[in-house]
Tab-separated table of C-alpha atoms in Angstrom:
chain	number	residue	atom	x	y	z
A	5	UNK	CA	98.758	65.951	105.032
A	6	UNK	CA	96.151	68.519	104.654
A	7	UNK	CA	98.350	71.284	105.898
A	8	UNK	CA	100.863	70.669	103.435
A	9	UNK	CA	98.649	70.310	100.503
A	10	UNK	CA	97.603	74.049	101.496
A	11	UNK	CA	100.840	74.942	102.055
A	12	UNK	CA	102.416	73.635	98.312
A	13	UNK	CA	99.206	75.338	96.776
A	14	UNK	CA	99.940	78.798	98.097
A	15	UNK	CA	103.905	77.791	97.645
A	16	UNK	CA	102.920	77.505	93.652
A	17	UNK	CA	99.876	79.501	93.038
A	18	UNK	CA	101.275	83.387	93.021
A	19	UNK	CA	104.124	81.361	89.976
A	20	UNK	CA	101.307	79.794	88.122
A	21	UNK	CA	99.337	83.146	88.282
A	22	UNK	CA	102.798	84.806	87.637
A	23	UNK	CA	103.506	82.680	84.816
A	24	UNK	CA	100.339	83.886	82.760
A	25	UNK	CA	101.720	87.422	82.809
A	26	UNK	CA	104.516	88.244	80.061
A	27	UNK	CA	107.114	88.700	81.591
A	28	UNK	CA	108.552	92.390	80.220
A	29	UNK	CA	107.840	96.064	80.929
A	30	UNK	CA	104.760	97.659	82.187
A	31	UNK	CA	102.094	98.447	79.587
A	32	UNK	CA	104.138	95.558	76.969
A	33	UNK	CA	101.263	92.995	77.245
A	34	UNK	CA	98.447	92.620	74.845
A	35	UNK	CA	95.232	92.980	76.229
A	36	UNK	CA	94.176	89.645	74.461
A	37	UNK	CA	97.165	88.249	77.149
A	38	UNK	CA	95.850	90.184	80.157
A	39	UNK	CA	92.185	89.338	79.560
A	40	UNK	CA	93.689	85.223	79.456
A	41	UNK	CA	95.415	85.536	82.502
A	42	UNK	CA	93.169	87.139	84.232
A	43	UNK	CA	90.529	84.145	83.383
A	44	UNK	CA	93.059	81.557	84.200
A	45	UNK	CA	92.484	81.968	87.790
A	46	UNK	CA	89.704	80.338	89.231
A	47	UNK	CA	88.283	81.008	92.773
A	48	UNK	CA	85.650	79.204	94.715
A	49	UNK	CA	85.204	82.576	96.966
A	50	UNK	CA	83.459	85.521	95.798
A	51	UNK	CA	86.250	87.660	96.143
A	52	UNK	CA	85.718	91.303	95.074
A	53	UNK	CA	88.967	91.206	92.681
A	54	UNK	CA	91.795	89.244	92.150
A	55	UNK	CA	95.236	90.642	92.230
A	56	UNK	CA	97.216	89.027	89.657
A	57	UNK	CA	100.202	90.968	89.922
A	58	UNK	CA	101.811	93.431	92.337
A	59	UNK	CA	105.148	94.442	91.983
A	60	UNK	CA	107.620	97.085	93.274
A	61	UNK	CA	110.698	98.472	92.055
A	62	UNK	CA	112.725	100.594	93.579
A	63	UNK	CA	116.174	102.316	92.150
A	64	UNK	CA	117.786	103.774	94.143
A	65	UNK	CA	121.523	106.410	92.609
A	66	UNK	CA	124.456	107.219	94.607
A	67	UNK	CA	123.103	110.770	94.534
A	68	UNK	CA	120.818	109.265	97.252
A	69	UNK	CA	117.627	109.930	95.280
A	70	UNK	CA	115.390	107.274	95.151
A	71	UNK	CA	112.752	106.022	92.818
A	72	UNK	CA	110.247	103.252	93.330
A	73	UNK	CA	107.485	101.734	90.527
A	74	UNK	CA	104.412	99.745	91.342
A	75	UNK	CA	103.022	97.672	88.845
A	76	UNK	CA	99.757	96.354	89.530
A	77	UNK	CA	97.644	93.740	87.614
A	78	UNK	CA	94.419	92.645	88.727
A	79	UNK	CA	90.205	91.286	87.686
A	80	UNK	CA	87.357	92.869	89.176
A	81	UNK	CA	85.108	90.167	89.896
A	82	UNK	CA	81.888	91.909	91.092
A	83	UNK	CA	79.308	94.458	91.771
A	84	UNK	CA	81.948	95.273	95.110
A	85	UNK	CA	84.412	94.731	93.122
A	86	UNK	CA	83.669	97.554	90.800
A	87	UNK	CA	83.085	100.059	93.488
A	88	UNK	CA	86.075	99.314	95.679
A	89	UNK	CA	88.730	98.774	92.517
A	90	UNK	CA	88.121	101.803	90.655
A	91	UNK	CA	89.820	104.729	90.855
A	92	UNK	CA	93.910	104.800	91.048
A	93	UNK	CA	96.028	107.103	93.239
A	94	UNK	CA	99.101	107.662	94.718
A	95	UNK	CA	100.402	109.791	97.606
A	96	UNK	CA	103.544	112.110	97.348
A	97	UNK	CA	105.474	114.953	99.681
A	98	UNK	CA	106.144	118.110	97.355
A	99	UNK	CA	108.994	119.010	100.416
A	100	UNK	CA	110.965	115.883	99.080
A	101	UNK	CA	109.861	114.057	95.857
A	102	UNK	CA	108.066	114.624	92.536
A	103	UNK	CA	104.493	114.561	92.050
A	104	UNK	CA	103.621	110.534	90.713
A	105	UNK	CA	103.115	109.660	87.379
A	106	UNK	CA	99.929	107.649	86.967
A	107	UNK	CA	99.249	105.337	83.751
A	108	UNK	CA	96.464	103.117	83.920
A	109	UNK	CA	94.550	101.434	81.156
A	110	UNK	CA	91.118	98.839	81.512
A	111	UNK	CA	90.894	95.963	79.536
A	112	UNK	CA	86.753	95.117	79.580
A	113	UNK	CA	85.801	91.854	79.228
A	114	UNK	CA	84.574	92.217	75.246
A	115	UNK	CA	88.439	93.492	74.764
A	116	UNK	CA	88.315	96.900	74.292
A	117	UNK	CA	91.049	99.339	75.897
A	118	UNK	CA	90.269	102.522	78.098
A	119	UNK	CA	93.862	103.958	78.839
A	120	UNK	CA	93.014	106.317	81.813
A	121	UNK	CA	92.815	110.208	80.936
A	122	UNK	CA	95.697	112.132	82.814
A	123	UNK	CA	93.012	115.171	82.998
A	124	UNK	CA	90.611	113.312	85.350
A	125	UNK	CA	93.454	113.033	87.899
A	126	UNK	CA	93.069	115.766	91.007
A	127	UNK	CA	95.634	116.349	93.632
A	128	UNK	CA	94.335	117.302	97.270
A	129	UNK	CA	95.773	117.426	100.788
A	130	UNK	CA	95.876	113.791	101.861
A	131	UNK	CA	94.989	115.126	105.707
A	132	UNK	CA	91.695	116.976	104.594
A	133	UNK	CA	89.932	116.041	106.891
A	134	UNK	CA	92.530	116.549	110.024
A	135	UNK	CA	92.700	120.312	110.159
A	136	UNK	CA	94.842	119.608	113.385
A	137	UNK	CA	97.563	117.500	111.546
A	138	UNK	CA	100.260	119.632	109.780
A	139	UNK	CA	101.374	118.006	106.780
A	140	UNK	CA	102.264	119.000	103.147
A	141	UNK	CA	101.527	115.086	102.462
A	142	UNK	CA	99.318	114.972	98.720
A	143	UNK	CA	97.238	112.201	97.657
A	144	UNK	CA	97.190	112.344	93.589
A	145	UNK	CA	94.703	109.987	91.253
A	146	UNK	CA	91.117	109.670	90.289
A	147	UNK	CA	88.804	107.256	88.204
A	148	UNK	CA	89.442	104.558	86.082
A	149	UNK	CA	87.770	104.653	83.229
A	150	UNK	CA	85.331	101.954	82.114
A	151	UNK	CA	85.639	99.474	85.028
A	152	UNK	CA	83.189	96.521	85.441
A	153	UNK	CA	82.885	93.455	86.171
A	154	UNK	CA	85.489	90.651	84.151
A	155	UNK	CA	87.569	93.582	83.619
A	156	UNK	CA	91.176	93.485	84.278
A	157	UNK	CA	93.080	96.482	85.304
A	158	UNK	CA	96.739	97.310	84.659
A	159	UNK	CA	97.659	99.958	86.756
């Protein structure tokens, strides 16, 4: 009985923390409705954040070019938390695809906005630190701006 009690409350959790989210485009919700959902979810773990939504899209044109979009919701819920969850990035090959577009904006706990500045972003080899790897492989991103702890990220 136990085992399926766990199993229906990981069945129905992601849709209950799903369901807090408007559903709509990136960037469409208030931060009054992130902040809410984001406090919805209760945890009796210490986890450094909570992801409260991940989600990939990916078009893809009978040209054969492809595009894919990550959405990404999620609370910082500590000290860790604020040191691990940070900073955004994303990693690209100049040979075959466009550098990344990166929006991110940080919803503090009091409510105030801190949309991330596209200047703080920095692009750098991704295999720095490999001089024997060959690769034009790029890692693009930097710091979020304002993160602590209660905030909630949209990314």
């Amino acid at each position: 009985m136990r085992q399926r009690l766990c199993l229906l409350f990981f069945a129905f959790s992601p849709a209950l923390l799903f369901s807090q989210i408007p559903e709509g485009s990136p960037f469409t919700a208030s931060p009054v409705q992130l902040l809410q959902a984001g406090q919805s979810f209760k945890s009796d773990k210490p986890y450094p954040a909570t992801v409260l939504l991940d989600e990939h899209t990916f078009t893809f044109q009978s040209s054969g070019v492809a595009t894919e979009e990550r959405h990404l919701i999620y609370r910082v819920n500590s000290a860790e938390g604020v040191g691990g969850w940070s900073e955004t990035s994303a990693e690209w090959q100049p040979w075959r695809q466009k550098k990344p577009e990166i929006r991110a904006r940080v919803i503090t706990a009091d409510g105030s906005v801190h949309e991330l500045d596209p200047q703080t972003l920095t692009d750098v080899p991704l295999h720095e630190d490999s001089p024997d790897l060959y690769s034009d492989g790029r890692r693009f991103g930097g710091p979020l701006p304002a993160v602590a702890e209660g905030s909630v990220v949209e990314d």
